[in-house]
């Protein structure tokens, strides 16, 4: 995505038209950073944590 606004628009379009589930994470740092919206549901927060934990395990080379 060229910027955060474009990514947000695309994500919202997927949510409303296709029923997509969202999870937020920033990559590129020493460890994954969980990023959720103020209005995120409990499920979206959970999925963000799961995604970040899986990414951290992969960075560490753990199964």
PDB file of N, CA, C and O in Angstrom, residues 15-58:
ATOM      1  N   UNK A  15     -13.883  -5.847   4.561  1.00  0.00           N
ATOM      2  CA  UNK A  15     -14.746  -6.172   5.691  1.00  0.00           C
ATOM      3  C   UNK A  15     -16.220  -6.106   5.299  1.00  0.00           C
ATOM      4  O   UNK A  15     -16.989  -7.008   5.614  1.00  0.00           O
ATOM      5  N   UNK A  16     -16.600  -5.032   4.651  1.00  0.00           N
ATOM      6  CA  UNK A  16     -18.012  -4.813   4.363  1.00  0.00           C
ATOM      7  C   UNK A  16     -18.524  -5.607   3.167  1.00  0.00           C
ATOM      8  O   UNK A  16     -19.666  -6.031   3.148  1.00  0.00           O
ATOM      9  N   UNK A  17     -17.694  -5.839   2.171  1.00  0.00           N
ATOM     10  CA  UNK A  17     -18.177  -6.533   0.979  1.00  0.00           C
ATOM     11  C   UNK A  17     -17.960  -8.041   1.029  1.00  0.00           C
ATOM     12  O   UNK A  17     -18.733  -8.788   0.449  1.00  0.00           O
ATOM     13  N   UNK A  18     -16.900  -8.481   1.699  1.00  0.00           N
ATOM     14  CA  UNK A  18     -16.577  -9.907   1.688  1.00  0.00           C
ATOM     15  C   UNK A  18     -16.597 -10.540   3.076  1.00  0.00           C
ATOM     16  O   UNK A  18     -16.296 -11.713   3.225  1.00  0.00           O
ATOM     17  N   UNK A  19     -16.899  -9.760   4.108  1.00  0.00           N
ATOM     18  CA  UNK A  19     -16.939 -10.313   5.462  1.00  0.00           C
ATOM     19  C   UNK A  19     -15.567 -10.697   5.992  1.00  0.00           C
ATOM     20  O   UNK A  19     -15.456 -11.614   6.809  1.00  0.00           O
ATOM     21  N   UNK A  20     -14.523 -10.006   5.539  1.00  0.00           N
ATOM     22  CA  UNK A  20     -13.157 -10.326   5.951  1.00  0.00           C
ATOM     23  C   UNK A  20     -12.947 -10.065   7.436  1.00  0.00           C
ATOM     24  O   UNK A  20     -13.596  -9.213   8.031  1.00  0.00           O
ATOM     25  N   UNK A  21     -12.046 -10.816   8.044  1.00  0.00           N
ATOM     26  CA  UNK A  21     -11.631 -10.605   9.432  1.00  0.00           C
ATOM     27  C   UNK A  21     -10.350  -9.789   9.406  1.00  0.00           C
ATOM     28  O   UNK A  21      -9.481  -9.995   8.561  1.00  0.00           O
ATOM     29  N   UNK A  22     -10.204  -8.867  10.333  1.00  0.00           N
ATOM     30  CA  UNK A  22      -9.038  -7.981  10.345  1.00  0.00           C
ATOM     31  C   UNK A  22      -8.122  -8.284  11.519  1.00  0.00           C
ATOM     32  O   UNK A  22      -8.567  -8.688  12.587  1.00  0.00           O
ATOM     33  N   UNK A  23      -6.832  -8.082  11.293  1.00  0.00           N
ATOM     34  CA  UNK A  23      -5.814  -8.171  12.334  1.00  0.00           C
ATOM     35  C   UNK A  23      -4.753  -7.148  11.976  1.00  0.00           C
ATOM     36  O   UNK A  23      -4.425  -6.971  10.804  1.00  0.00           O
ATOM     37  N   UNK A  24      -4.231  -6.449  12.974  1.00  0.00           N
ATOM     38  CA  UNK A  24      -3.246  -5.404  12.696  1.00  0.00           C
ATOM     39  C   UNK A  24      -1.892  -5.701  13.297  1.00  0.00           C
ATOM     40  O   UNK A  24      -1.782  -6.103  14.457  1.00  0.00           O
ATOM     41  N   UNK A  25      -0.843  -5.503  12.486  1.00  0.00           N
ATOM     42  CA  UNK A  25       0.516  -5.747  12.939  1.00  0.00           C
ATOM     43  C   UNK A  25       1.473  -4.928  12.091  1.00  0.00           C
ATOM     44  O   UNK A  25       1.277  -4.791  10.887  1.00  0.00           O
ATOM     45  N   UNK A  26       2.488  -4.378  12.722  1.00  0.00           N
ATOM     46  CA  UNK A  26       3.544  -3.665  12.003  1.00  0.00           C
ATOM     47  C   UNK A  26       4.766  -4.573  11.985  1.00  0.00           C
ATOM     48  O   UNK A  26       5.168  -5.108  13.013  1.00  0.00           O
ATOM     49  N   UNK A  27       5.350  -4.759  10.810  1.00  0.00           N
ATOM     50  CA  UNK A  27       6.551  -5.578  10.688  1.00  0.00           C
ATOM     51  C   UNK A  27       7.758  -4.690  10.399  1.00  0.00           C
ATOM     52  O   UNK A  27       7.619  -3.520  10.098  1.00  0.00           O
ATOM     53  N   UNK A  28       8.932  -5.247  10.511  1.00  0.00           N
ATOM     54  CA  UNK A  28      10.146  -4.523  10.182  1.00  0.00           C
ATOM     55  C   UNK A  28      10.940  -4.082  11.399  1.00  0.00           C
ATOM     56  O   UNK A  28      12.094  -3.705  11.293  1.00  0.00           O
ATOM     57  N   UNK A  29      10.341  -4.138  12.563  1.00  0.00           N
ATOM     58  CA  UNK A  29      11.054  -3.796  13.800  1.00  0.00           C
ATOM     59  C   UNK A  29      11.732  -5.059  14.328  1.00  0.00           C
ATOM     60  O   UNK A  29      11.606  -6.133  13.742  1.00  0.00           O
ATOM     61  N   UNK A  30      12.406  -4.947  15.440  1.00  0.00           N
ATOM     62  CA  UNK A  30      13.055  -6.110  16.036  1.00  0.00           C
ATOM     63  C   UNK A  30      12.064  -7.171  16.474  1.00  0.00           C
ATOM     64  O   UNK A  30      12.382  -8.344  16.550  1.00  0.00           O
ATOM     65  N   UNK A  31      10.843  -6.736  16.753  1.00  0.00           N
ATOM     66  CA  UNK A  31       9.755  -7.635  17.139  1.00  0.00           C
ATOM     67  C   UNK A  31       8.470  -7.094  16.524  1.00  0.00           C
ATOM     68  O   UNK A  31       8.359  -5.897  16.288  1.00  0.00           O
ATOM     69  N   UNK A  32       7.508  -7.964  16.254  1.00  0.00           N
ATOM     70  CA  UNK A  32       6.249  -7.478  15.685  1.00  0.00           C
ATOM     71  C   UNK A  32       5.553  -6.512  16.654  1.00  0.00           C
ATOM     72  O   UNK A  32       5.636  -6.672  17.863  1.00  0.00           O
ATOM     73  N   UNK A  33       4.868  -5.534  16.105  1.00  0.00           N
ATOM     74  CA  UNK A  33       4.144  -4.557  16.907  1.00  0.00           C
ATOM     75  C   UNK A  33       2.660  -4.724  16.612  1.00  0.00           C
ATOM     76  O   UNK A  33       2.235  -4.648  15.467  1.00  0.00           O
ATOM     77  N   UNK A  34       1.877  -4.977  17.667  1.00  0.00           N
ATOM     78  CA  UNK A  34       0.422  -5.130  17.508  1.00  0.00           C
ATOM     79  C   UNK A  34      -0.177  -3.747  17.298  1.00  0.00           C
ATOM     80  O   UNK A  34       0.104  -2.810  18.037  1.00  0.00           O
ATOM     81  N   UNK A  35      -1.010  -3.625  16.269  1.00  0.00           N
ATOM     82  CA  UNK A  35      -1.647  -2.350  15.949  1.00  0.00           C
ATOM     83  C   UNK A  35      -3.133  -2.600  15.716  1.00  0.00           C
ATOM     84  O   UNK A  35      -3.496  -3.269  14.771  1.00  0.00           O
ATOM     85  N   UNK A  36      -3.959  -2.075  16.616  1.00  0.00           N
ATOM     86  CA  UNK A  36      -5.406  -2.224  16.462  1.00  0.00           C
ATOM     87  C   UNK A  36      -6.065  -0.859  16.535  1.00  0.00           C
ATOM     88  O   UNK A  36      -5.524   0.082  17.101  1.00  0.00           O
ATOM     89  N   UNK A  37      -7.227  -0.781  15.964  1.00  0.00           N
ATOM     90  CA  UNK A  37      -8.012   0.441  15.976  1.00  0.00           C
ATOM     91  C   UNK A  37      -8.698   0.607  17.331  1.00  0.00           C
ATOM     92  O   UNK A  37      -8.967  -0.378  18.027  1.00  0.00           O
ATOM     93  N   UNK A  38      -9.015   1.834  17.687  1.00  0.00           N
ATOM     94  CA  UNK A  38      -9.769   2.070  18.930  1.00  0.00           C
ATOM     95  C   UNK A  38     -11.113   1.346  18.889  1.00  0.00           C
ATOM     96  O   UNK A  38     -11.612   0.909  19.906  1.00  0.00           O
ATOM     97  N   UNK A  39     -11.678   1.228  17.720  1.00  0.00           N
ATOM     98  CA  UNK A  39     -12.980   0.588  17.581  1.00  0.00           C
ATOM     99  C   UNK A  39     -12.912  -0.894  17.273  1.00  0.00           C
ATOM    100  O   UNK A  39     -13.921  -1.501  16.924  1.00  0.00           O
ATOM    101  N   UNK A  40     -11.729  -1.493  17.397  1.00  0.00           N
ATOM    102  CA  UNK A  40     -11.580  -2.919  17.067  1.00  0.00           C
ATOM    103  C   UNK A  40     -12.397  -3.785  18.022  1.00  0.00           C
ATOM    104  O   UNK A  40     -12.516  -3.480  19.210  1.00  0.00           O
ATOM    105  N   UNK A  41     -12.921  -4.847  17.471  1.00  0.00           N
ATOM    106  CA  UNK A  41     -13.665  -5.797  18.302  1.00  0.00           C
ATOM    107  C   UNK A  41     -12.688  -6.653  19.099  1.00  0.00           C
ATOM    108  O   UNK A  41     -11.481  -6.684  18.814  1.00  0.00           O
ATOM    109  N   UNK A  42     -13.216  -7.375  20.077  1.00  0.00           N
ATOM    110  CA  UNK A  42     -12.376  -8.284  20.860  1.00  0.00           C
ATOM    111  C   UNK A  42     -11.747  -9.340  19.950  1.00  0.00           C
ATOM    112  O   UNK A  42     -10.580  -9.716  20.126  1.00  0.00           O
ATOM    113  N   UNK A  43     -12.506  -9.807  18.953  1.00  0.00           N
ATOM    114  CA  UNK A  43     -11.977 -10.808  18.019  1.00  0.00           C
ATOM    115  C   UNK A  43     -10.815 -10.236  17.206  1.00  0.00           C
ATOM    116  O   UNK A  43      -9.792 -10.905  17.016  1.00  0.00           O
ATOM    117  N   UNK A  44     -10.925  -9.004  16.736  1.00  0.00           N
ATOM    118  CA  UNK A  44      -9.848  -8.376  15.964  1.00  0.00           C
ATOM    119  C   UNK A  44      -8.600  -8.197  16.818  1.00  0.00           C
ATOM    120  O   UNK A  44      -7.473  -8.400  16.339  1.00  0.00           O
ATOM    121  N   UNK A  45      -8.781  -7.840  18.078  1.00  0.00           N
ATOM    122  CA  UNK A  45      -7.630  -7.703  18.984  1.00  0.00           C
ATOM    123  C   UNK A  45      -6.959  -9.056  19.197  1.00  0.00           C
ATOM    124  O   UNK A  45      -5.736  -9.165  19.169  1.00  0.00           O
ATOM    125  N   UNK A  46      -7.773 -10.087  19.396  1.00  0.00           N
ATOM    126  CA  UNK A  46      -7.251 -11.442  19.571  1.00  0.00           C
ATOM    127  C   UNK A  46      -6.483 -11.897  18.325  1.00  0.00           C
ATOM    128  O   UNK A  46      -5.373 -12.415  18.432  1.00  0.00           O
ATOM    129  N   UNK A  47      -7.074 -11.697  17.149  1.00  0.00           N
ATOM    130  CA  UNK A  47      -6.417 -12.108  15.906  1.00  0.00           C
ATOM    131  C   UNK A  47      -5.099 -11.356  15.704  1.00  0.00           C
ATOM    132  O   UNK A  47      -4.126 -11.927  15.201  1.00  0.00           O
ATOM    133  N   UNK A  48      -5.041 -10.100  16.113  1.00  0.00           N
ATOM    134  CA  UNK A  48      -3.804  -9.319  16.007  1.00  0.00           C
ATOM    135  C   UNK A  48      -2.720  -9.906  16.898  1.00  0.00           C
ATOM    136  O   UNK A  48      -1.557 -10.003  16.499  1.00  0.00           O
ATOM    137  N   UNK A  49      -3.095 -10.311  18.112  1.00  0.00           N
ATOM    138  CA  UNK A  49      -2.129 -10.923  19.028  1.00  0.00           C
ATOM    139  C   UNK A  49      -1.631 -12.264  18.494  1.00  0.00           C
ATOM    140  O   UNK A  49      -0.435 -12.563  18.553  1.00  0.00           O
ATOM    141  N   UNK A  50      -2.551 -13.072  17.959  1.00  0.00           N
ATOM    142  CA  UNK A  50      -2.173 -14.380  17.407  1.00  0.00           C
ATOM    143  C   UNK A  50      -1.230 -14.205  16.216  1.00  0.00           C
ATOM    144  O   UNK A  50      -0.208 -14.885  16.118  1.00  0.00           O
ATOM    145  N   UNK A  51      -1.564 -13.279  15.318  1.00  0.00           N
ATOM    146  CA  UNK A  51      -0.722 -13.013  14.154  1.00  0.00           C
ATOM    147  C   UNK A  51       0.671 -12.551  14.576  1.00  0.00           C
ATOM    148  O   UNK A  51       1.687 -13.023  14.049  1.00  0.00           O
ATOM    149  N   UNK A  52       0.744 -11.657  15.542  1.00  0.00           N
ATOM    150  CA  UNK A  52       2.033 -11.143  16.009  1.00  0.00           C
ATOM    151  C   UNK A  52       2.851 -12.218  16.707  1.00  0.00           C
ATOM    152  O   UNK A  52       4.065 -12.304  16.522  1.00  0.00           O
ATOM    153  N   UNK A  53       2.197 -13.062  17.499  1.00  0.00           N
ATOM    154  CA  UNK A  53       2.906 -14.150  18.171  1.00  0.00           C
ATOM    155  C   UNK A  53       3.467 -15.141  17.154  1.00  0.00           C
ATOM    156  O   UNK A  53       4.614 -15.595  17.282  1.00  0.00           O
ATOM    157  N   UNK A  54       2.689 -15.471  16.124  1.00  0.00           N
ATOM    158  CA  UNK A  54       3.166 -16.388  15.085  1.00  0.00           C
ATOM    159  C   UNK A  54       4.341 -15.783  14.332  1.00  0.00           C
ATOM    160  O   UNK A  54       5.317 -16.469  14.020  1.00  0.00           O
ATOM    161  N   UNK A  55       4.271 -14.492  14.067  1.00  0.00           N
ATOM    162  CA  UNK A  55       5.361 -13.815  13.375  1.00  0.00           C
ATOM    163  C   UNK A  55       6.631 -13.805  14.222  1.00  0.00           C
ATOM    164  O   UNK A  55       7.734 -14.025  13.722  1.00  0.00           O
ATOM    165  N   UNK A  56       6.476 -13.562  15.530  1.00  0.00           N
ATOM    166  CA  UNK A  56       7.637 -13.552  16.427  1.00  0.00           C
ATOM    167  C   UNK A  56       8.284 -14.933  16.488  1.00  0.00           C
ATOM    168  O   UNK A  56       9.510 -15.048  16.479  1.00  0.00           O
ATOM    169  N   UNK A  57       7.468 -15.986  16.537  1.00  0.00           N
ATOM    170  CA  UNK A  57       8.020 -17.340  16.556  1.00  0.00           C
ATOM    171  C   UNK A  57       8.808 -17.629  15.288  1.00  0.00           C
ATOM    172  O   UNK A  57       9.874 -18.234  15.337  1.00  0.00           O
ATOM    173  N   UNK A  58       8.282 -17.179  14.162  1.00  0.00           N
ATOM    174  CA  UNK A  58       8.975 -17.406  12.898  1.00  0.00           C
ATOM    175  C   UNK A  58      10.298 -16.649  12.859  1.00  0.00           C
ATOM    176  O   UNK A  58      11.308 -17.163  12.389  1.00  0.00           O
TER     177      UNK A  58
END
